[in-house]
JSON list of C-alpha atoms in Angstrom, two decimals:
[
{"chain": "A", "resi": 16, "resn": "UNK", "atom": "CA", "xyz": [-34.01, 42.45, -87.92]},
{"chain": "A", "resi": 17, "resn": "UNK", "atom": "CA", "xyz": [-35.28, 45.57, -89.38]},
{"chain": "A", "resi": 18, "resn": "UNK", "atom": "CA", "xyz": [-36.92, 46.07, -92.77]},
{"chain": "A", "resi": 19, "resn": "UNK", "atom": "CA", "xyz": [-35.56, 48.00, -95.57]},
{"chain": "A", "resi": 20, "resn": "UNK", "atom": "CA", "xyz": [-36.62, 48.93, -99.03]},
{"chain": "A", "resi": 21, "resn": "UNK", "atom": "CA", "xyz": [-35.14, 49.51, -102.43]},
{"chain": "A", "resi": 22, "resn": "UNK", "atom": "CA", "xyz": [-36.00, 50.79, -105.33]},
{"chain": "A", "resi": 23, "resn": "UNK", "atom": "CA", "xyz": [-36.59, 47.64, -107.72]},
{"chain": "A", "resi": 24, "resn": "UNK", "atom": "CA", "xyz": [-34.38, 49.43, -110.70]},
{"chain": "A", "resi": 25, "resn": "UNK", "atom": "CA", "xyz": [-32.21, 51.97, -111.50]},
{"chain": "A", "resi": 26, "resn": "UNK", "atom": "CA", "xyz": [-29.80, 52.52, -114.81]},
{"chain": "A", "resi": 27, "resn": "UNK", "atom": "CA", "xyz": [-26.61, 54.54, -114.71]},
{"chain": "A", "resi": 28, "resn": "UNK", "atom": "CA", "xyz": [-24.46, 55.68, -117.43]},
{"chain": "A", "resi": 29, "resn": "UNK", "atom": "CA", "xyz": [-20.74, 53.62, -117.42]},
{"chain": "A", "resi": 30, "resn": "UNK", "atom": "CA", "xyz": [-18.42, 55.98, -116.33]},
{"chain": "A", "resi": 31, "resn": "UNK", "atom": "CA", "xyz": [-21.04, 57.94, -113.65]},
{"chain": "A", "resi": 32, "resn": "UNK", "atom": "CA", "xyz": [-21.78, 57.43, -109.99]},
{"chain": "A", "resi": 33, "resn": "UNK", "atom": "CA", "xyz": [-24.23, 55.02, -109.11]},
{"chain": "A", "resi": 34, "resn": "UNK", "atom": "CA", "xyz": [-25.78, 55.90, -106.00]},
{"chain": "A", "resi": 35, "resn": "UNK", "atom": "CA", "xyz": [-28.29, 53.17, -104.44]},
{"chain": "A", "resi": 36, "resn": "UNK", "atom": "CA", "xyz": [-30.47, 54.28, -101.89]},
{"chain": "A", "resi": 37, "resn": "UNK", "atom": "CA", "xyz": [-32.03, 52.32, -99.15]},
{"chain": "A", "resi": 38, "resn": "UNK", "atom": "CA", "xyz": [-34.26, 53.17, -96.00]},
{"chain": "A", "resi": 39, "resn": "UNK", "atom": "CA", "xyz": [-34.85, 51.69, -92.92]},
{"chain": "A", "resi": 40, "resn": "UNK", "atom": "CA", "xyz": [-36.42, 53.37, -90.35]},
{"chain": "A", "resi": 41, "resn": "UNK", "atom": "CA", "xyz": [-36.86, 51.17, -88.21]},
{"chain": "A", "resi": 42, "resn": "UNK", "atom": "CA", "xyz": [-33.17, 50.11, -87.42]},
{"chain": "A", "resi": 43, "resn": "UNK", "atom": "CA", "xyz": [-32.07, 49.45, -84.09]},
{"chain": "A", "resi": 44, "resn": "UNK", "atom": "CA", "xyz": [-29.55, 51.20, -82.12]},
{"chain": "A", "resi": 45, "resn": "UNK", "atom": "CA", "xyz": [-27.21, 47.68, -82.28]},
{"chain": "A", "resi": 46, "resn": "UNK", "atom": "CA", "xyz": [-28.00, 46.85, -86.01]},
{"chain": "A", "resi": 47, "resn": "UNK", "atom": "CA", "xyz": [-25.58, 47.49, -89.08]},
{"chain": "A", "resi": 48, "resn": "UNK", "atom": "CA", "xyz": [-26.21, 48.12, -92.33]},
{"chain": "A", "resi": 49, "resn": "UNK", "atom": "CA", "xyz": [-24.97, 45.93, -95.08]},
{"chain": "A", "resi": 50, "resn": "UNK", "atom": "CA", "xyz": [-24.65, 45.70, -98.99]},
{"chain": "A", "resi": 51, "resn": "UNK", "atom": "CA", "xyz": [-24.58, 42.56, -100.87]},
{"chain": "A", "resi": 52, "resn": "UNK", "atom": "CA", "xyz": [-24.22, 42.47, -104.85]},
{"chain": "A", "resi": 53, "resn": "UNK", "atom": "CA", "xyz": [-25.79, 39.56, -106.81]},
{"chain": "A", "resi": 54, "resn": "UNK", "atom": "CA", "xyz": [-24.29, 39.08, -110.65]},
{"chain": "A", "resi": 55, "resn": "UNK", "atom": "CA", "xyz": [-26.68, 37.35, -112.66]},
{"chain": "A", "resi": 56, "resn": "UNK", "atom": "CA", "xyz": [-25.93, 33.71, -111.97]},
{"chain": "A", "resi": 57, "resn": "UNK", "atom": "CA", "xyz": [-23.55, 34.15, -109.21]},
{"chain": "A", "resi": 58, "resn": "UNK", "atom": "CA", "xyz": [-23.54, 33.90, -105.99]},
{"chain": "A", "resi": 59, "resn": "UNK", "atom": "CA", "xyz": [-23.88, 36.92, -103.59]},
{"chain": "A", "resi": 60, "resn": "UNK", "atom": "CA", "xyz": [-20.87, 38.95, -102.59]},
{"chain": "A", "resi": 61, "resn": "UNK", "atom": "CA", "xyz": [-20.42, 40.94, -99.57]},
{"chain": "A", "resi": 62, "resn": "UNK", "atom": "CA", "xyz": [-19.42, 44.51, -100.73]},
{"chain": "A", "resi": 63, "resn": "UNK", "atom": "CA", "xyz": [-19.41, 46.68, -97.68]},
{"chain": "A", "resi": 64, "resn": "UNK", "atom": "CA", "xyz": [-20.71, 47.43, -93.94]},
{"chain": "A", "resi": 65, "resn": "UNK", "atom": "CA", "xyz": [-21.54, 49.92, -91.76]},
{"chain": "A", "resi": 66, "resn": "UNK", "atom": "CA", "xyz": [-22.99, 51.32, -88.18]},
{"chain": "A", "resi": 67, "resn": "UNK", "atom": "CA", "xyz": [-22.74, 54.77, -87.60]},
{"chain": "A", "resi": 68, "resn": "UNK", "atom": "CA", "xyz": [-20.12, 56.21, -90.21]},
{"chain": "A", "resi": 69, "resn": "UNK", "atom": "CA", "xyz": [-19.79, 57.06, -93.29]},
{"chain": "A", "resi": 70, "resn": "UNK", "atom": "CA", "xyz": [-17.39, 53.53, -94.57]},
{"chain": "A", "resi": 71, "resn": "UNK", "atom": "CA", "xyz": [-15.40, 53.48, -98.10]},
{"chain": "A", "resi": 72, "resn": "UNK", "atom": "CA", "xyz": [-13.40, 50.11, -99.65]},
{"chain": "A", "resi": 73, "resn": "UNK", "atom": "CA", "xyz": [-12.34, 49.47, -102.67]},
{"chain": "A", "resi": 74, "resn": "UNK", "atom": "CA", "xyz": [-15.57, 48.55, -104.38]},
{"chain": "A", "resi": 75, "resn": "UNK", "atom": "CA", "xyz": [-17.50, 51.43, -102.47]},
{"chain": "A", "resi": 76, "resn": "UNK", "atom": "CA", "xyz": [-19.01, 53.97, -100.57]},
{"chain": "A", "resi": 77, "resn": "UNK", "atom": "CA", "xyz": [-21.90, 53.73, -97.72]},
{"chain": "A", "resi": 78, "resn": "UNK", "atom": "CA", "xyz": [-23.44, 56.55, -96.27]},
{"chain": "A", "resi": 79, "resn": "UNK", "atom": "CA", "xyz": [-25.48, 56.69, -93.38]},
{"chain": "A", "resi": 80, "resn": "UNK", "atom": "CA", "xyz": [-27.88, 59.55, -92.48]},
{"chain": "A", "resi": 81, "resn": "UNK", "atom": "CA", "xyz": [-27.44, 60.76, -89.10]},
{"chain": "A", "resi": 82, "resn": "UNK", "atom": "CA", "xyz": [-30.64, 59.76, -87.43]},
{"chain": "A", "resi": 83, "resn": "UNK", "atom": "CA", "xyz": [-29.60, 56.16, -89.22]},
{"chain": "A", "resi": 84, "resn": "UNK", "atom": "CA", "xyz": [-32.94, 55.77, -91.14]},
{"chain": "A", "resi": 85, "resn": "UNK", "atom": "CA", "xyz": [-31.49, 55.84, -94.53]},
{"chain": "A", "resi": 86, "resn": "UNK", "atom": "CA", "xyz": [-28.23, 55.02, -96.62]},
{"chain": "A", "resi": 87, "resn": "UNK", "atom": "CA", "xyz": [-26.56, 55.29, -99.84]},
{"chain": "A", "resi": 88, "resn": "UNK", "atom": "CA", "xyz": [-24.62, 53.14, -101.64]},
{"chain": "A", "resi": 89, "resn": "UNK", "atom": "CA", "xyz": [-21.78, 54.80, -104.24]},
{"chain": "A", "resi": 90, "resn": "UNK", "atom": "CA", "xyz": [-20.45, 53.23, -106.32]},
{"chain": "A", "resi": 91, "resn": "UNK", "atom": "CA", "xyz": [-18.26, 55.73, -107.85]},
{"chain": "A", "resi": 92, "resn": "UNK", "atom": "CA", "xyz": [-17.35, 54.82, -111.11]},
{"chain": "A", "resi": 93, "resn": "UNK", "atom": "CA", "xyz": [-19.36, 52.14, -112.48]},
{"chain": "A", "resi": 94, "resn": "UNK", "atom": "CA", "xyz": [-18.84, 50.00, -115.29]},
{"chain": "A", "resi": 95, "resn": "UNK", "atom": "CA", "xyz": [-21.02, 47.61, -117.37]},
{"chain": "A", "resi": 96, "resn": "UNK", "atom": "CA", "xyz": [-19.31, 44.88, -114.37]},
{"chain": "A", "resi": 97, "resn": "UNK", "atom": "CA", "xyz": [-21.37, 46.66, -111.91]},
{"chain": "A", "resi": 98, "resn": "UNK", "atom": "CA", "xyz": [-24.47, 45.38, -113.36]},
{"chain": "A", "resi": 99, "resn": "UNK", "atom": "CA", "xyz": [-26.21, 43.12, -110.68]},
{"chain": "A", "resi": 100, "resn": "UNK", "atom": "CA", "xyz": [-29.14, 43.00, -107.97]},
{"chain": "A", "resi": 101, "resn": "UNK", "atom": "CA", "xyz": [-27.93, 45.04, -104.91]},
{"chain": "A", "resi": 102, "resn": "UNK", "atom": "CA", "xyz": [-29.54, 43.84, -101.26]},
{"chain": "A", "resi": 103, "resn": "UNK", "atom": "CA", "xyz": [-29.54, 46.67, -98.88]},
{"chain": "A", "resi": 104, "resn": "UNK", "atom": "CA", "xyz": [-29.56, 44.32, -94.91]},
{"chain": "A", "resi": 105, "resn": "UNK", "atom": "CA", "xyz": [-29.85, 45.48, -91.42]},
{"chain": "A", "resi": 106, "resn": "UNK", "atom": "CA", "xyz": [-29.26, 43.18, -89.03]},
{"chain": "A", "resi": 107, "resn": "UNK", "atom": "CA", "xyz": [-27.89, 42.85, -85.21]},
{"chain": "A", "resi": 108, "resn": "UNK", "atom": "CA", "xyz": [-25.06, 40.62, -83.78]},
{"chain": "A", "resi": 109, "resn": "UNK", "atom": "CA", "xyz": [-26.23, 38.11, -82.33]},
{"chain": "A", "resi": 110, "resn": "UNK", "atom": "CA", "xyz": [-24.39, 34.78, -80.98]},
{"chain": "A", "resi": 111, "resn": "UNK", "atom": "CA", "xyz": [-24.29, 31.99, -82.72]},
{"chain": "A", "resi": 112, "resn": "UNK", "atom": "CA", "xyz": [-24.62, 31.97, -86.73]},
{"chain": "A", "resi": 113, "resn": "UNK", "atom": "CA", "xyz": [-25.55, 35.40, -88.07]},
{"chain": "A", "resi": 114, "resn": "UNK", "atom": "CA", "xyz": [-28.18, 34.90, -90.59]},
{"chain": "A", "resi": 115, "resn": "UNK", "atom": "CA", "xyz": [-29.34, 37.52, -93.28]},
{"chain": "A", "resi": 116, "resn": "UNK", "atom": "CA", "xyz": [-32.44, 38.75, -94.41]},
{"chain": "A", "resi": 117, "resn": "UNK", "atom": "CA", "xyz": [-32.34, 39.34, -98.27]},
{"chain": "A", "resi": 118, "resn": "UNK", "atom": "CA", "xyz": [-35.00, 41.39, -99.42]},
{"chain": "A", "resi": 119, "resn": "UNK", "atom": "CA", "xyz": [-35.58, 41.84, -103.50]},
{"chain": "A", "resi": 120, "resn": "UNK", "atom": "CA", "xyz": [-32.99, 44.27, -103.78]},
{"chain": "A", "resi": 121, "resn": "UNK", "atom": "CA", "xyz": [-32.28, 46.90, -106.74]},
{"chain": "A", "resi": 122, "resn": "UNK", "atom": "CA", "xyz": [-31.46, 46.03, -109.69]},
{"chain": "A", "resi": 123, "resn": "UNK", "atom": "CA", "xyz": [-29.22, 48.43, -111.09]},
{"chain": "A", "resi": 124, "resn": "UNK", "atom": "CA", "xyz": [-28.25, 47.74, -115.09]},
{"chain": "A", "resi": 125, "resn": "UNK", "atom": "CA", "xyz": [-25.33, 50.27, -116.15]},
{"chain": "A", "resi": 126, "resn": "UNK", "atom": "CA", "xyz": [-25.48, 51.52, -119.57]},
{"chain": "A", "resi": 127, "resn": "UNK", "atom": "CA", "xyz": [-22.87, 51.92, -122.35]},
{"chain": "B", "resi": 4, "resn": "UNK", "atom": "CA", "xyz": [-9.42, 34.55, -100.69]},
{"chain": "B", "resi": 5, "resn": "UNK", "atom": "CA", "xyz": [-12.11, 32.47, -99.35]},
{"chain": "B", "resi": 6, "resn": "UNK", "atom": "CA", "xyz": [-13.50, 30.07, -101.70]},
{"chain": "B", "resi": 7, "resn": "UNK", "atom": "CA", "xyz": [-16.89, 28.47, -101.10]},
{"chain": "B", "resi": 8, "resn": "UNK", "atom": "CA", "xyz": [-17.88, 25.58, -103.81]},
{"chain": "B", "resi": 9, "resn": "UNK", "atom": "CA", "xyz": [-20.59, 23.64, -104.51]},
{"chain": "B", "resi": 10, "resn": "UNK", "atom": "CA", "xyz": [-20.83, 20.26, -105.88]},
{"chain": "B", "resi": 11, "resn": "UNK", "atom": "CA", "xyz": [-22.87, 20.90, -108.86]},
{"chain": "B", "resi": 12, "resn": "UNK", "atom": "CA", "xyz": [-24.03, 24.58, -110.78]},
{"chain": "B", "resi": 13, "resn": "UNK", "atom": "CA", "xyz": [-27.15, 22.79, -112.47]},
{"chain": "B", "resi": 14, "resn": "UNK", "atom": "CA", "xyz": [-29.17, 19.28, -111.27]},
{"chain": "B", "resi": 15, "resn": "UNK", "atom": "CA", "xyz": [-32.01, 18.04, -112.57]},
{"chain": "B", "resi": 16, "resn": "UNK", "atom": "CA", "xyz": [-34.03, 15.39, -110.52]},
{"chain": "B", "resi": 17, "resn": "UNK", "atom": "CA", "xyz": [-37.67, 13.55, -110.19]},
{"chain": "B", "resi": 18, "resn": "UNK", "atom": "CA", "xyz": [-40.20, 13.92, -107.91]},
{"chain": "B", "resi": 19, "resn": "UNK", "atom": "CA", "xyz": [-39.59, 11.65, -105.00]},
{"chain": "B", "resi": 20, "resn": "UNK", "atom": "CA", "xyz": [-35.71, 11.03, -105.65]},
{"chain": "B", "resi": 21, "resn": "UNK", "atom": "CA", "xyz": [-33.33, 12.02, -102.64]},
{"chain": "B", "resi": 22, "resn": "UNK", "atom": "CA", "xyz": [-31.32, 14.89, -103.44]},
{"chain": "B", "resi": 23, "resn": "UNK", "atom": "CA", "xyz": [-28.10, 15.55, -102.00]},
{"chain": "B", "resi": 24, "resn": "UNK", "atom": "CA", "xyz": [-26.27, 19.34, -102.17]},
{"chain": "B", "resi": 25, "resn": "UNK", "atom": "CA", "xyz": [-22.77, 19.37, -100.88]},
{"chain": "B", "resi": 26, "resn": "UNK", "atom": "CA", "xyz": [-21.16, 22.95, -100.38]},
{"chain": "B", "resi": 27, "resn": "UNK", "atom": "CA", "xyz": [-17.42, 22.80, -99.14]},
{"chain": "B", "resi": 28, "resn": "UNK", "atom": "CA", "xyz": [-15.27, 26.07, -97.96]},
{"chain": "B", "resi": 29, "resn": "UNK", "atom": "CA", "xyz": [-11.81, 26.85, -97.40]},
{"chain": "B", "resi": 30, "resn": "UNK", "atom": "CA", "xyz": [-11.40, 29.26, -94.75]},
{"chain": "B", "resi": 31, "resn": "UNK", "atom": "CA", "xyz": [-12.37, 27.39, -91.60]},
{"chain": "B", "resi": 32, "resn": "UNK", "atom": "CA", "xyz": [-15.49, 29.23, -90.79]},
{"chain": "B", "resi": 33, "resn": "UNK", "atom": "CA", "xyz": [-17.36, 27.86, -88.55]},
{"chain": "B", "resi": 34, "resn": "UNK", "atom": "CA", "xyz": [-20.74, 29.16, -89.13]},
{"chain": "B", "resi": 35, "resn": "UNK", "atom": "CA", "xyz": [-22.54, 27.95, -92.82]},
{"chain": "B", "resi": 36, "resn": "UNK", "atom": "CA", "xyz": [-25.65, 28.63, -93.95]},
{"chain": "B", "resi": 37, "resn": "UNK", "atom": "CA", "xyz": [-28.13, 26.77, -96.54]},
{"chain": "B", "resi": 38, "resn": "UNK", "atom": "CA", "xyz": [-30.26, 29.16, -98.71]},
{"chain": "B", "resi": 39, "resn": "UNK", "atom": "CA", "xyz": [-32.95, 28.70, -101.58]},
{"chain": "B", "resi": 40, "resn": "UNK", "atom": "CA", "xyz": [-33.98, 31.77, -103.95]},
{"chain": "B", "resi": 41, "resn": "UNK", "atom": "CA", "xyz": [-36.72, 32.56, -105.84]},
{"chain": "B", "resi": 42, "resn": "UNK", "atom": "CA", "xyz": [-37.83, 35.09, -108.28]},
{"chain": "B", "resi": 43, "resn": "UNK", "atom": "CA", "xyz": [-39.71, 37.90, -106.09]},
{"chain": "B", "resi": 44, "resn": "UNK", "atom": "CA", "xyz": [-38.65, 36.39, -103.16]},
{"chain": "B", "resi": 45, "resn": "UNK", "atom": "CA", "xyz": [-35.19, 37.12, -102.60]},
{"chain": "B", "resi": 46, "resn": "UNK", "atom": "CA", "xyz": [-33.17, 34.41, -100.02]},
{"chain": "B", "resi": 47, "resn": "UNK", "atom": "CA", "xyz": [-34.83, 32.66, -97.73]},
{"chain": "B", "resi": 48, "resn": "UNK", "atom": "CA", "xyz": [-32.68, 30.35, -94.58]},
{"chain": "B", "resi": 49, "resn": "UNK", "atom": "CA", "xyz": [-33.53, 26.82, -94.98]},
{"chain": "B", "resi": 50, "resn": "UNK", "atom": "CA", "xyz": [-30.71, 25.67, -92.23]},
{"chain": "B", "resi": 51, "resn": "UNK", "atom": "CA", "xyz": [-27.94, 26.89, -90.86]},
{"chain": "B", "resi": 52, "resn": "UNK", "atom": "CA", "xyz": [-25.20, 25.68, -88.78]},
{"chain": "B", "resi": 53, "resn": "UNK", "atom": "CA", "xyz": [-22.28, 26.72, -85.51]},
{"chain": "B", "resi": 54, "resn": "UNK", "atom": "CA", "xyz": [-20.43, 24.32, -85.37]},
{"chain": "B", "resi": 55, "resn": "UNK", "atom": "CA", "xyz": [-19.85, 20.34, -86.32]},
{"chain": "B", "resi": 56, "resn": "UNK", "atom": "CA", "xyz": [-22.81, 17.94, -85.89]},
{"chain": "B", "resi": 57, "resn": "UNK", "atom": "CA", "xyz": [-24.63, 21.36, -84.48]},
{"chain": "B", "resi": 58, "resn": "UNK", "atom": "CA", "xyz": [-27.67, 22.54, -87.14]},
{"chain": "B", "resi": 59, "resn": "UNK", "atom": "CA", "xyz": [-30.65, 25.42, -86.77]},
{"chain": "B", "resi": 60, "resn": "UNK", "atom": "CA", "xyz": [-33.67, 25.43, -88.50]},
{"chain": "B", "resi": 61, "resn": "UNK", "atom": "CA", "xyz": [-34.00, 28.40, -90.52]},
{"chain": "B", "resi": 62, "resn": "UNK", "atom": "CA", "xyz": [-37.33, 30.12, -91.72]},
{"chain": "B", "resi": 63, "resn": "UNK", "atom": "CA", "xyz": [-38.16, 27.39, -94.40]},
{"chain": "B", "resi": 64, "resn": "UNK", "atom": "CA", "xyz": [-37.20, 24.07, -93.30]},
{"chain": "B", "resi": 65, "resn": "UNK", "atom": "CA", "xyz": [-39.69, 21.80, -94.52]},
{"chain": "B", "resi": 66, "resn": "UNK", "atom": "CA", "xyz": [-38.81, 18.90, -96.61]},
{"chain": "B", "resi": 67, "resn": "UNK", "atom": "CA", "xyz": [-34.97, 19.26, -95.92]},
{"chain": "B", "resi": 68, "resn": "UNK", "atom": "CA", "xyz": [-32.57, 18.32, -93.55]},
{"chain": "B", "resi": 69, "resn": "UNK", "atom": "CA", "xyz": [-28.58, 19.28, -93.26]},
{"chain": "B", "resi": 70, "resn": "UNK", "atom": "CA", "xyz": [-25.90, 17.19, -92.15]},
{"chain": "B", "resi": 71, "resn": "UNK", "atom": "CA", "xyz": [-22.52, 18.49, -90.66]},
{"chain": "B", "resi": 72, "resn": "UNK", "atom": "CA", "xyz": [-19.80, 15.74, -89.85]},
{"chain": "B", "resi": 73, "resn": "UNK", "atom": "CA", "xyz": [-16.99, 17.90, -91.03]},
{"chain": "B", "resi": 74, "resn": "UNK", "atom": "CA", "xyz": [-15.84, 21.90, -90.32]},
{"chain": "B", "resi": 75, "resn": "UNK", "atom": "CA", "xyz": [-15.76, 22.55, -93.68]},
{"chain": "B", "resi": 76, "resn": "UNK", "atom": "CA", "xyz": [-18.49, 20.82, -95.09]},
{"chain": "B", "resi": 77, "resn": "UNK", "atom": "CA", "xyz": [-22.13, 21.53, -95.42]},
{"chain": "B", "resi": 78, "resn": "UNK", "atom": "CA", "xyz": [-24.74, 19.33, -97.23]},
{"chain": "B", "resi": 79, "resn": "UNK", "atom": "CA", "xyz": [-28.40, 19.91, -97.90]},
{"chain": "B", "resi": 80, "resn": "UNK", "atom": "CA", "xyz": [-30.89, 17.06, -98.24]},
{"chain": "B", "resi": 81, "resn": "UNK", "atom": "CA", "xyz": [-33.73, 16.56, -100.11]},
{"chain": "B", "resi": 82, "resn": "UNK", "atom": "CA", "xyz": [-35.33, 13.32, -98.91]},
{"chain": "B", "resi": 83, "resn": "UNK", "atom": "CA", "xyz": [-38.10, 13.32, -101.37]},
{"chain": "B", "resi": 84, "resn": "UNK", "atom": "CA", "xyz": [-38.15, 15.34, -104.17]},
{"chain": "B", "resi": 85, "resn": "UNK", "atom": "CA", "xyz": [-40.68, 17.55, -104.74]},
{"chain": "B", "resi": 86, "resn": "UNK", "atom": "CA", "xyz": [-41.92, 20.13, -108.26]},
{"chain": "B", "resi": 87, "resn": "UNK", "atom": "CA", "xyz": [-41.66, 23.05, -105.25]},
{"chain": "B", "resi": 88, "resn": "UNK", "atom": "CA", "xyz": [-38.51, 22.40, -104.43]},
{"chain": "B", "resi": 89, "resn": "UNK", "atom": "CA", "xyz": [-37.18, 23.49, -107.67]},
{"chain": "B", "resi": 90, "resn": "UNK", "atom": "CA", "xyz": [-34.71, 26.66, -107.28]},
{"chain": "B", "resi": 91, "resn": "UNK", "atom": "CA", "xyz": [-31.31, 28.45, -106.82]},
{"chain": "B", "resi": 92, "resn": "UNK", "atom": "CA", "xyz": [-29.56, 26.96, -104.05]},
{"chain": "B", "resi": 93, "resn": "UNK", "atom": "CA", "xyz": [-26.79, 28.74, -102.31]},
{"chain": "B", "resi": 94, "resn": "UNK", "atom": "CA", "xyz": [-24.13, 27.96, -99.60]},
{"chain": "B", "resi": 95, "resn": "UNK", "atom": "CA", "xyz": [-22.70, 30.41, -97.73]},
{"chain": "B", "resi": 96, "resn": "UNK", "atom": "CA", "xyz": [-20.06, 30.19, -94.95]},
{"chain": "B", "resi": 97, "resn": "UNK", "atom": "CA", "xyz": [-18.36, 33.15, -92.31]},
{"chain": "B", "resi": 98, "resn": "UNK", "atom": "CA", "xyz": [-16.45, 33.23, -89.20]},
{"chain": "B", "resi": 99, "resn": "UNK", "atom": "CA", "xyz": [-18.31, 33.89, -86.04]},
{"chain": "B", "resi": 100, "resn": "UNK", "atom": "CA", "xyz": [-17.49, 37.15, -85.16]},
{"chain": "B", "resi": 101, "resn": "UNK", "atom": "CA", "xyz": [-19.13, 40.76, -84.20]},
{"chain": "B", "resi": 102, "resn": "UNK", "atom": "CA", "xyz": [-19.24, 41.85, -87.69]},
{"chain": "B", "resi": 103, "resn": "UNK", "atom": "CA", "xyz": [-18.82, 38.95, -89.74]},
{"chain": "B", "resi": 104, "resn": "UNK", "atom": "CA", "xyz": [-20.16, 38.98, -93.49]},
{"chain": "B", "resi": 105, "resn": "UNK", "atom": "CA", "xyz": [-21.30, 36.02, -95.34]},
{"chain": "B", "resi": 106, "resn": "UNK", "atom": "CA", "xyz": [-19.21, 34.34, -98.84]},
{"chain": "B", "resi": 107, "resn": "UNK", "atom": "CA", "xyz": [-21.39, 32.83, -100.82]},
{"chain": "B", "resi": 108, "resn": "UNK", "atom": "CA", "xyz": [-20.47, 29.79, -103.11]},
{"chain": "B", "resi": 109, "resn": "UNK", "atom": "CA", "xyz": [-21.59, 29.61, -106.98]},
{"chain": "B", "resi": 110, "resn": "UNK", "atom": "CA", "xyz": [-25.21, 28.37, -106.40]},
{"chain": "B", "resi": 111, "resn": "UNK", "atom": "CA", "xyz": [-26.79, 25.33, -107.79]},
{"chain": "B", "resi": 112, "resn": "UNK", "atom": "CA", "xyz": [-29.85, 25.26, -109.91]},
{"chain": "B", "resi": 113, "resn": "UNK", "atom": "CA", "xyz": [-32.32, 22.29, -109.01]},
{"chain": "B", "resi": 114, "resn": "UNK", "atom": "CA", "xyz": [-34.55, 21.12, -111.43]},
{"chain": "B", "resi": 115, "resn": "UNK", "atom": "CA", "xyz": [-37.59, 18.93, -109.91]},
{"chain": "B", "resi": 116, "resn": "UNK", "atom": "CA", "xyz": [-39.21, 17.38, -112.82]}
]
């Protein structure tokens, strides 16, 4: 699976986009991009997915560049909530159990 | 919604006891997955598993085994308790599918004294 990196921080104002960037160049033609959110003593949860286009849900927005190398995470309007570790993954399909890779992630911390 | 538990949030133990993590989901996924995390270290796969009686090491197996007898259940084994082996545990289950993603249960904190 490819590597990616992250930022280790970021603050945003409650209220403001957060926008979390990742890159990974080295991504594979067959591997998606995914963001997990950690809350401080919590468990991970999935929050979105991608593999060539642009993908919103309700939690979010993921943007991938053209060439793939990089993406963005929005989170549009965050709130104090939204405070967590965010792990940016690439990883292909394979048969079988689909593990993850979890890097360190960003920590994002939204201010009042 | 999917609900992934595990049997305790925080365990202390000593060095040498057997340990015994039980993580239980909901949503008949057959795939379920054994992690540990540490501080500047992010997740790391201790074992994973496919299917019943069916396990896979993952990238840190060493002092642990699994055991799966039922779909829905998942447990992680320390046979012999060691101070290294102290960390966030977390079980996580999905359906096997082309883009599958992963629910994670609550964690447990293990203590190794």
């Amino acid at each position: 699976d490819a590597k990616t990196t992250q930022p280790p921080s970021m603050d945003c104002a409650e209220g403001r986009a957060a926008n979390l960037p990742c890159n990974h160049s080295t991504i594979s033609g067959n591997e998606y991009v995914y963001w997990y959110r950690q809350i401080h003593s919590q468990g991970p949860q999935y929050i979105i997915h991608g593999l060539k286009n642009n993908e919103t849900n309700e939690m979010a927005s993921l943007i991938i560049t053209e060439d793939r190398k990089s993406s963005t995470l929005i989170l549009p309007h965050a709130t104090l909530r939204d405070t967590a570790v965010y792990y940016c993954i690439v990883r292909a399909i394979q048969t079988g159990a689909n593990n993850l890779f979890f890097g360190t992630g960003t920590r994002l911390t939204v201010i009042p | 919604d999917v609900k992934v538990t595990q049997s305790s949030r925080y365990l202390v133990k000593r060095t040498g006891e057997k340990v015994f993590l039980e993580c239980v989901q909901d949503m008949d996924h057959e795939n379920m997955f054994w992690y540990r995390q540490d501080p500047g270290l992010g997740l790391r796969l201790i074992y994973f598993s496919y299917d019943v009686k069916m396990k896979e090491k993952g990238d840190i197996p060493e002092g642990y085994s699994v055991s799966r007898e039922k779909k829905e259940r998942f447990s992680l084994i320390l046979e012999s308790a060691s101070t290294n082996q102290t960390s966030m545990y977390l079980c996580a289950s999905t359906t096997a599918g082309i883009t599958d993603t992963q629910y994670f249960g609550p964690g447990t904190r293990l203590t190794v004294l």
